[in-house]
Short mmCIF file of C-alpha atoms and ligand atoms in Angstrom, two decimals:
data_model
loop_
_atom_site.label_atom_id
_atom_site.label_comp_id
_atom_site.label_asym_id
_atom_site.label_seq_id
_atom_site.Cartn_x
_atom_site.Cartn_y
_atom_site.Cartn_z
CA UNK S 1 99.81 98.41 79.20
CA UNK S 2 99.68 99.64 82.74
CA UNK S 3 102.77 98.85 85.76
CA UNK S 4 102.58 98.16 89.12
CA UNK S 5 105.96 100.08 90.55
CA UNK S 6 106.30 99.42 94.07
CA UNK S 7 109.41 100.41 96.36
CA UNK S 8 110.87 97.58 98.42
CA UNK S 9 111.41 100.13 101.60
CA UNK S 10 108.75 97.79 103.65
CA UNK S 11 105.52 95.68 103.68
CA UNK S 12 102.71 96.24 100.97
CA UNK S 13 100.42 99.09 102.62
CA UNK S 14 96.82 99.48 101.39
CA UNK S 15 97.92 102.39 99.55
CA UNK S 16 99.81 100.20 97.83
CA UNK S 17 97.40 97.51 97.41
CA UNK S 18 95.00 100.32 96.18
CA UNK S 19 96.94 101.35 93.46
CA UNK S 20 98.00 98.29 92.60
CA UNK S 21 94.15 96.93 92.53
CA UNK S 22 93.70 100.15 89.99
CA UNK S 23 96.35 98.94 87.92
CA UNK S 24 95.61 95.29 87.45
CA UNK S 25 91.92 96.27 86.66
CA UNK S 26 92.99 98.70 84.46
CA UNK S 27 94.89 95.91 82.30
CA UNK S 28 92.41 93.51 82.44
CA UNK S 29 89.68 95.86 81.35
CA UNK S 30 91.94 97.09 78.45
CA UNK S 31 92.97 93.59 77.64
CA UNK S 32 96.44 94.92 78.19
CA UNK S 33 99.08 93.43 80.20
CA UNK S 34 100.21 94.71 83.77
CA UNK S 35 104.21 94.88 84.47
CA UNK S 36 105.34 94.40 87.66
CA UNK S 37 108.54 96.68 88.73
CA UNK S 38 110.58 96.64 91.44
CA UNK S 39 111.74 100.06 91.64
CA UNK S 40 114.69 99.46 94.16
CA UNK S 41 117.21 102.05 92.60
CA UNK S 42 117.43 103.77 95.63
CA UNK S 43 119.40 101.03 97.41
CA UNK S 44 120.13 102.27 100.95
CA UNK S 45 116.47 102.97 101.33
CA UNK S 46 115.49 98.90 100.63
CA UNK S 47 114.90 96.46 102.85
CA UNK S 48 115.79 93.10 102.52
CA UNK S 49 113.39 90.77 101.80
CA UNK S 50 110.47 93.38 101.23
CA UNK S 51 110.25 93.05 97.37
CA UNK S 52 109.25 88.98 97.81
CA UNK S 53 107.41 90.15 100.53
CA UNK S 54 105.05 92.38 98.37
CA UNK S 55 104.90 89.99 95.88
CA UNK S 56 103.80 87.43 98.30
CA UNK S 57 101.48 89.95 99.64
CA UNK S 58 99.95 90.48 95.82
CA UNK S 59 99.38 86.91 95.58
CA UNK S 60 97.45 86.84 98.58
CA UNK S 61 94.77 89.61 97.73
CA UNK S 62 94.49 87.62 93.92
CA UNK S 63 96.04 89.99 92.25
CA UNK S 64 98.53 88.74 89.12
CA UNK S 65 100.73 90.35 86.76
CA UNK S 66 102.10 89.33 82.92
CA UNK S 67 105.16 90.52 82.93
CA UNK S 68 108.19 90.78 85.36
CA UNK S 69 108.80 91.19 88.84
CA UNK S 70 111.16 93.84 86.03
CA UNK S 71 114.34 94.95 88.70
CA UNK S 72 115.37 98.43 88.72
CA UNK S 73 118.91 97.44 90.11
CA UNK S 74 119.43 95.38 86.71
CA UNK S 75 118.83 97.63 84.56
CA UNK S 76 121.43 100.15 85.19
CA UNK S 77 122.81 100.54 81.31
CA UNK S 78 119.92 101.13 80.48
CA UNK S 79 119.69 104.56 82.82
CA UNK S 80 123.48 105.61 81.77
CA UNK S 81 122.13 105.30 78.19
CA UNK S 82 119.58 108.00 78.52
CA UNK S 83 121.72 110.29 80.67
CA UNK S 84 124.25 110.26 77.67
CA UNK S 85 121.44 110.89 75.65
CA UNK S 86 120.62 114.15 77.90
CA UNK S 87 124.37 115.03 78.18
CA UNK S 88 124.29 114.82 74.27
CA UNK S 89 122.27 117.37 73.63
CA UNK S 90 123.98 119.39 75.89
CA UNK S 91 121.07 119.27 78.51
CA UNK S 92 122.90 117.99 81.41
CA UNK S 93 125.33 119.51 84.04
CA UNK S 94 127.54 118.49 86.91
CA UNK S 95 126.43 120.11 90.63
CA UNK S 96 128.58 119.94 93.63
CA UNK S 97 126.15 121.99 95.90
CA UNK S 98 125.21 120.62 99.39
CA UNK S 99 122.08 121.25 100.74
CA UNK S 100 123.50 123.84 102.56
CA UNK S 101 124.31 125.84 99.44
CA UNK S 102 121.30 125.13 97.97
CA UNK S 103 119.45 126.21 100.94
CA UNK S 104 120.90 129.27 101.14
CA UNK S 105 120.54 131.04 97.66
CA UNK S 106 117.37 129.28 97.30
CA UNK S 107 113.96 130.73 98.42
CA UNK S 108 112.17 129.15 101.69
CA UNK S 109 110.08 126.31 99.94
CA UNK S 110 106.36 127.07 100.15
CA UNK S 111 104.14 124.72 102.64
CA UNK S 112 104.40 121.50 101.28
CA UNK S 113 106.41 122.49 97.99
CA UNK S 114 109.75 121.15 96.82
CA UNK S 115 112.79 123.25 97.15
CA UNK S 116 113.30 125.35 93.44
CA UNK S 117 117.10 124.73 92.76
CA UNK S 118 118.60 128.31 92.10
CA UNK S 119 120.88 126.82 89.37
CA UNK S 120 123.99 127.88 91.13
CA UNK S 121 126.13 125.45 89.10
CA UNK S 122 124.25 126.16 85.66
CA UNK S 123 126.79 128.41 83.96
CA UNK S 124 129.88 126.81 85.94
CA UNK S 125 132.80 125.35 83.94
CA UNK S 126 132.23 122.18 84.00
CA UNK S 127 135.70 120.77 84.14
CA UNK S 128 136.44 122.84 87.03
CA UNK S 129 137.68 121.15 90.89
CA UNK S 130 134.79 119.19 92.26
CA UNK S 131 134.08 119.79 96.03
CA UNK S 132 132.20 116.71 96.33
CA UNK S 133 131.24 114.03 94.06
CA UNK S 134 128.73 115.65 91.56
CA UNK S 135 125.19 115.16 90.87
CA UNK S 136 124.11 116.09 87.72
CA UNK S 137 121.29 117.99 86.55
CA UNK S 138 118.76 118.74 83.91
CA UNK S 139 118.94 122.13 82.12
CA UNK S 140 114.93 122.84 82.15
CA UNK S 141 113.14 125.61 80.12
CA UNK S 142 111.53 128.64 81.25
CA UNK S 143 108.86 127.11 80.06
CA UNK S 144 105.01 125.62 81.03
CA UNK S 145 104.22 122.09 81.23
CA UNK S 146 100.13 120.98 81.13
CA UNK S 147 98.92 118.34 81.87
CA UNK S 148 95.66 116.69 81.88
CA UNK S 149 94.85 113.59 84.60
CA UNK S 150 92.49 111.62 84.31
CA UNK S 151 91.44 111.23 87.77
CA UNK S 152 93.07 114.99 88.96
CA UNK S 153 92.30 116.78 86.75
CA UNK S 154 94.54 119.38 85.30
CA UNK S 155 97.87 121.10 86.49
CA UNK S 156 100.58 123.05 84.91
CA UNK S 157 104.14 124.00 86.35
CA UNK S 158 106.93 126.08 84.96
CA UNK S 159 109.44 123.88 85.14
CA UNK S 160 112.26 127.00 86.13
CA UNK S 161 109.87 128.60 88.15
CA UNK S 162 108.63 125.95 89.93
CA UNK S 163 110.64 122.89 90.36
CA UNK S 164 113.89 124.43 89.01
CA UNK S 165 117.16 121.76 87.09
CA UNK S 166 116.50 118.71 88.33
CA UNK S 167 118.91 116.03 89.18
CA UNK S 168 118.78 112.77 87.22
CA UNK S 169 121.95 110.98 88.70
CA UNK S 170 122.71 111.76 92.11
CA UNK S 171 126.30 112.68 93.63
CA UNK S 172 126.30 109.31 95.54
CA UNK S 173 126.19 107.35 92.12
CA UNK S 174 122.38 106.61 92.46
CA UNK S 175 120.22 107.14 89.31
CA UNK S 176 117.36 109.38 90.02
CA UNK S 177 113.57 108.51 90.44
CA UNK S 178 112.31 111.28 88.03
CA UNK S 179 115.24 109.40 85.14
CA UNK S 180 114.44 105.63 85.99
CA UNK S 181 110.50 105.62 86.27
CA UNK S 182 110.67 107.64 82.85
CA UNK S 183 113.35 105.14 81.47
CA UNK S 184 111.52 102.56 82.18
CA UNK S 185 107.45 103.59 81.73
CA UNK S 186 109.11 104.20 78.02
CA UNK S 187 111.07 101.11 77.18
CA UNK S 188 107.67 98.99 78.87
CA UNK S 189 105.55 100.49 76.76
CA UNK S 190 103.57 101.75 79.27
CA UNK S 191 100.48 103.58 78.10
CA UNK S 192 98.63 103.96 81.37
CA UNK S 193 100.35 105.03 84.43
CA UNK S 194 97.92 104.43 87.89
CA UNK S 195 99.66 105.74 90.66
CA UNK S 196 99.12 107.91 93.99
CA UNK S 197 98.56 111.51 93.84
CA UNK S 198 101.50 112.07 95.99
CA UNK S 199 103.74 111.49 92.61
CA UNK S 200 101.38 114.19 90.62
CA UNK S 201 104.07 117.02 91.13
CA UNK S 202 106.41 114.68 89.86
CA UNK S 203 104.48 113.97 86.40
CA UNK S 204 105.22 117.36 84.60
CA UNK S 205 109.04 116.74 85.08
CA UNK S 206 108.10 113.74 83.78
CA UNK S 207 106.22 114.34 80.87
CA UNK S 208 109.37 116.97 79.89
CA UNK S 209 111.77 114.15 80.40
CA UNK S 210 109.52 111.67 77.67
CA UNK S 211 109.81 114.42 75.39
CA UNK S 212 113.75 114.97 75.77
CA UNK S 213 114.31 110.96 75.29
CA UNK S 214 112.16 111.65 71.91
CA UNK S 215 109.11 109.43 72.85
CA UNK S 216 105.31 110.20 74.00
CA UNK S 217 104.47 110.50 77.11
CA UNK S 218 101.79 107.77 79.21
CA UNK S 219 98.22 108.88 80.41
CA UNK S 220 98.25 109.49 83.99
CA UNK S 221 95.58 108.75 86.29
CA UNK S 222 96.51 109.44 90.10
CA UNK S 223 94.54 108.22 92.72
CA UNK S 224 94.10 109.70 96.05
CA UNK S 225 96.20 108.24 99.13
CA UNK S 226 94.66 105.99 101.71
CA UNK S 227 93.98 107.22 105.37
CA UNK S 228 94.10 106.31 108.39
CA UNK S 229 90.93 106.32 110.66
CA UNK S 230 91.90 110.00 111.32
CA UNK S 231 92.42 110.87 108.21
CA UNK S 232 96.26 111.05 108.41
CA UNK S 233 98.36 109.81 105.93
CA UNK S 234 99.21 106.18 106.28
CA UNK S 235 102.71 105.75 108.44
CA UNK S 236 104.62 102.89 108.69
CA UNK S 237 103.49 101.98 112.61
CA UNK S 238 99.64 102.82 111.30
CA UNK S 239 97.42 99.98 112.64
CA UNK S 240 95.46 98.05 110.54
CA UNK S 241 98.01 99.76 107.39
CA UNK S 242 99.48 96.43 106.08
CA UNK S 243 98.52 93.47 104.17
CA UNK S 244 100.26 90.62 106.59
CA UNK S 245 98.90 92.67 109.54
CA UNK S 246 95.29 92.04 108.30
CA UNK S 247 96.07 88.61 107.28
CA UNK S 248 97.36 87.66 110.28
CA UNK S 249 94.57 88.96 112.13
CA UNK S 250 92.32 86.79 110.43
CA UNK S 251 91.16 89.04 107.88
CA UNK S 252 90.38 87.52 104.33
CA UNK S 253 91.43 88.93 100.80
CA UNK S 254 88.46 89.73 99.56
CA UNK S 255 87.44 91.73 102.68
CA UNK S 256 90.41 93.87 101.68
CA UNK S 257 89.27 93.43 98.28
CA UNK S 258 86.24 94.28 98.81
CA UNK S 259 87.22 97.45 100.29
CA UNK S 260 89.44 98.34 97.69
CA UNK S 261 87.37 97.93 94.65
CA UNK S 262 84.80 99.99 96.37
CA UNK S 263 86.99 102.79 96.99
CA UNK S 264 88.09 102.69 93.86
CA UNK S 265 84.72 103.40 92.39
CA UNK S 266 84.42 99.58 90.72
CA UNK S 267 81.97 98.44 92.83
CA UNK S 268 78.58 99.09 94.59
CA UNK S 269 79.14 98.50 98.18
CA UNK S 270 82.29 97.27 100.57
CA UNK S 271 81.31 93.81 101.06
CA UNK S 272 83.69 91.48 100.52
CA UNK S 273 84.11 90.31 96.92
CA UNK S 274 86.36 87.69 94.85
CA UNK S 275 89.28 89.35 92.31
CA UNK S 276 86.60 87.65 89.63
CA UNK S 277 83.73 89.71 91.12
CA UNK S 278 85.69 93.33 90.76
CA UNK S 279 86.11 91.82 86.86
CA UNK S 280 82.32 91.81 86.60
CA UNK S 281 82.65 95.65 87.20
CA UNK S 282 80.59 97.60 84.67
CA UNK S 283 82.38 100.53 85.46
CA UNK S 284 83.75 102.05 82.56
CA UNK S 285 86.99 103.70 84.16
CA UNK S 286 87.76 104.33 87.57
CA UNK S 287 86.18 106.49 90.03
CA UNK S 288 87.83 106.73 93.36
CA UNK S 289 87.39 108.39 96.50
CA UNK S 290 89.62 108.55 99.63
CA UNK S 291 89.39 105.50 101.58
CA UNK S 292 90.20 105.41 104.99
CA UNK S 293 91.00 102.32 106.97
CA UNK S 294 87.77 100.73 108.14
CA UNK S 295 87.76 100.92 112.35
CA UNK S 296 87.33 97.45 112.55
CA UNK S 297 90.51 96.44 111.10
CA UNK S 298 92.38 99.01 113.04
CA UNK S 299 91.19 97.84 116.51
CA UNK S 300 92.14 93.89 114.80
CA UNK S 301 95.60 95.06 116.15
CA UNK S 302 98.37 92.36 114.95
CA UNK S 303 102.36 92.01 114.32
N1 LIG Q 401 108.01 103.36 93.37
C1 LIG Q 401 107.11 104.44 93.63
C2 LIG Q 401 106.37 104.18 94.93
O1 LIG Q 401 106.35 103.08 95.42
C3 LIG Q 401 106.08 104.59 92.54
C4 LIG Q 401 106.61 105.31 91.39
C5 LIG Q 401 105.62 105.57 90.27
O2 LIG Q 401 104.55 104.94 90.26
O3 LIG Q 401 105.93 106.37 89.41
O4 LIG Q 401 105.84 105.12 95.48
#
């Protein structure tokens, strides 16, 4: 059972359409089914519309899913349950910092590192005055957390040391990414999880969070993030980055498929192919390099 977990903050990107290729193949080649999950929890980041949008955009390239579109926003008790869960065993604790407190007890975040929260609130009363609407936070262990990717290879954090309590609801009511993709990767069943490698940090906290809730965690298999014809990562004005940009400069799906599939290590060459073609793939798991946008479709300038 794999998922396809897209954000509805914009147009389906072929990062997006790269992971989500992974995914689907990765079901069918199991004989598992793919779930398709909006994750739109974060509501002031969504944009209207985008969620049919990427759907739409799916449909297009041939790709097809057996379960959902599954809606983060609906699912809401379902998030409070496992935070009482947490606050049961005495795991969980409320956190008026701003950023500006946080900022300055904590250490300068390394290049490219998350800021370690210094667990200012940790041994606070927690009945005490509020100065703001509190998040709350995970109590984790001094403690390390392996793990073992299948694409990535391996990495280990201490969760203290290096990521610090995490928060799980947020002080603006919101439920937390690292809660809700757990939450949910759980209750679905979920046994594969293909995603970019951008979310790798994220997976130990992860992995910790299964174990809390009692259950086992997914395999993980991240995939690299697709470029731009620099090299940069893709950005939302990147030409030649979207699905309806290609398609409405005349590009077909299985040019874009045939792309993909070869990125992803599934096929021999970058011709164009049908969804039934990446099927025939002997490969036996995925092997994927970093694919950049091809110069031709980022001269094909459209919309
Ligand atoms: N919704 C996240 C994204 O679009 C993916 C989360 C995940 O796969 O865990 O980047």
């Amino acid at each position: 059972m794999t998922r396809f977990a897209p954000s509805p903050t914009g147009d389906l990107h072929l990062g997006g359409a790269y992971v989500a290729l992974a995914s689907w193949w990765m079901a069918r080649r199991q004989g598992g089914a793919l779930v398709l999950r909006v994750e739109d929890i974060d509501a002031p980041r969504v944009v209207p519309g985008s969620a049919e949008r990427i759907l739409e955009d799916l449909r297009w390239l041939g790709l097809d899913w057996d379960q959902g579109p599954l809606v983060q926003s609906e699912r809401l008790p379902r998030y409070a349950r496992a935070l009482e869960t947490l606050q049961s065993q005495g795991l969980v604790y409320p956190c008026d910092c701003s950023r500006a407190d946080i900022a300055r007890v904590a250490s300068a975040p390394h290049l490219g590192e998350e800021t370690v929260y210094p667990g200012i609130c940790r041994e606070l009363d927690p009945a005490r005055p509020m100065k703001r609407p509190p998040a709350m936070r995970l109590r984790v262990p001094d403690a390390r957390v392996s793990i073992h990717d299948a694409l990535a290879g391996e990495l280990s954090q201490n969760l203290a040391r290096d990521i610090g309590d995490f928060v799980l609801h947020r002080g603006d009511g919101i439920y937390a990414y690292q809660l809700v993709v757990v939450v949910d990767d759980l209750e679905m069943g979920i046994t594969d999880v293909v995603r970019g490698i951008d979310l790798l940090a994220s997976t130990p906290r992860q992995i910790h969070l299964a174990q809390l809730l009692g259950a086992a965690p997914p395999r993980y298999h991240h995939v690299p993030l697709v470029l731009d014809t620099d090299g940069q990562r893709l950005a939302k004005r990147t030409a030649g980055a979207h699905l309806r940009g290609l398609r409405e400069a005349g590009v077909s799906p299985e040019e874009v498929l045939g792309e993909l599939a070869f990125g992803l290590g599934l096929t021999a060459s970058p011709e164009a192919c049908s969804r039934d073609e990446v099927l025939r793939s002997s490969a036996e798991q995925l092997a994927p390099h970093t694919l950049r946008i091809p110069a031709r479709w980022s001269a094909r300038r459209s919309g």
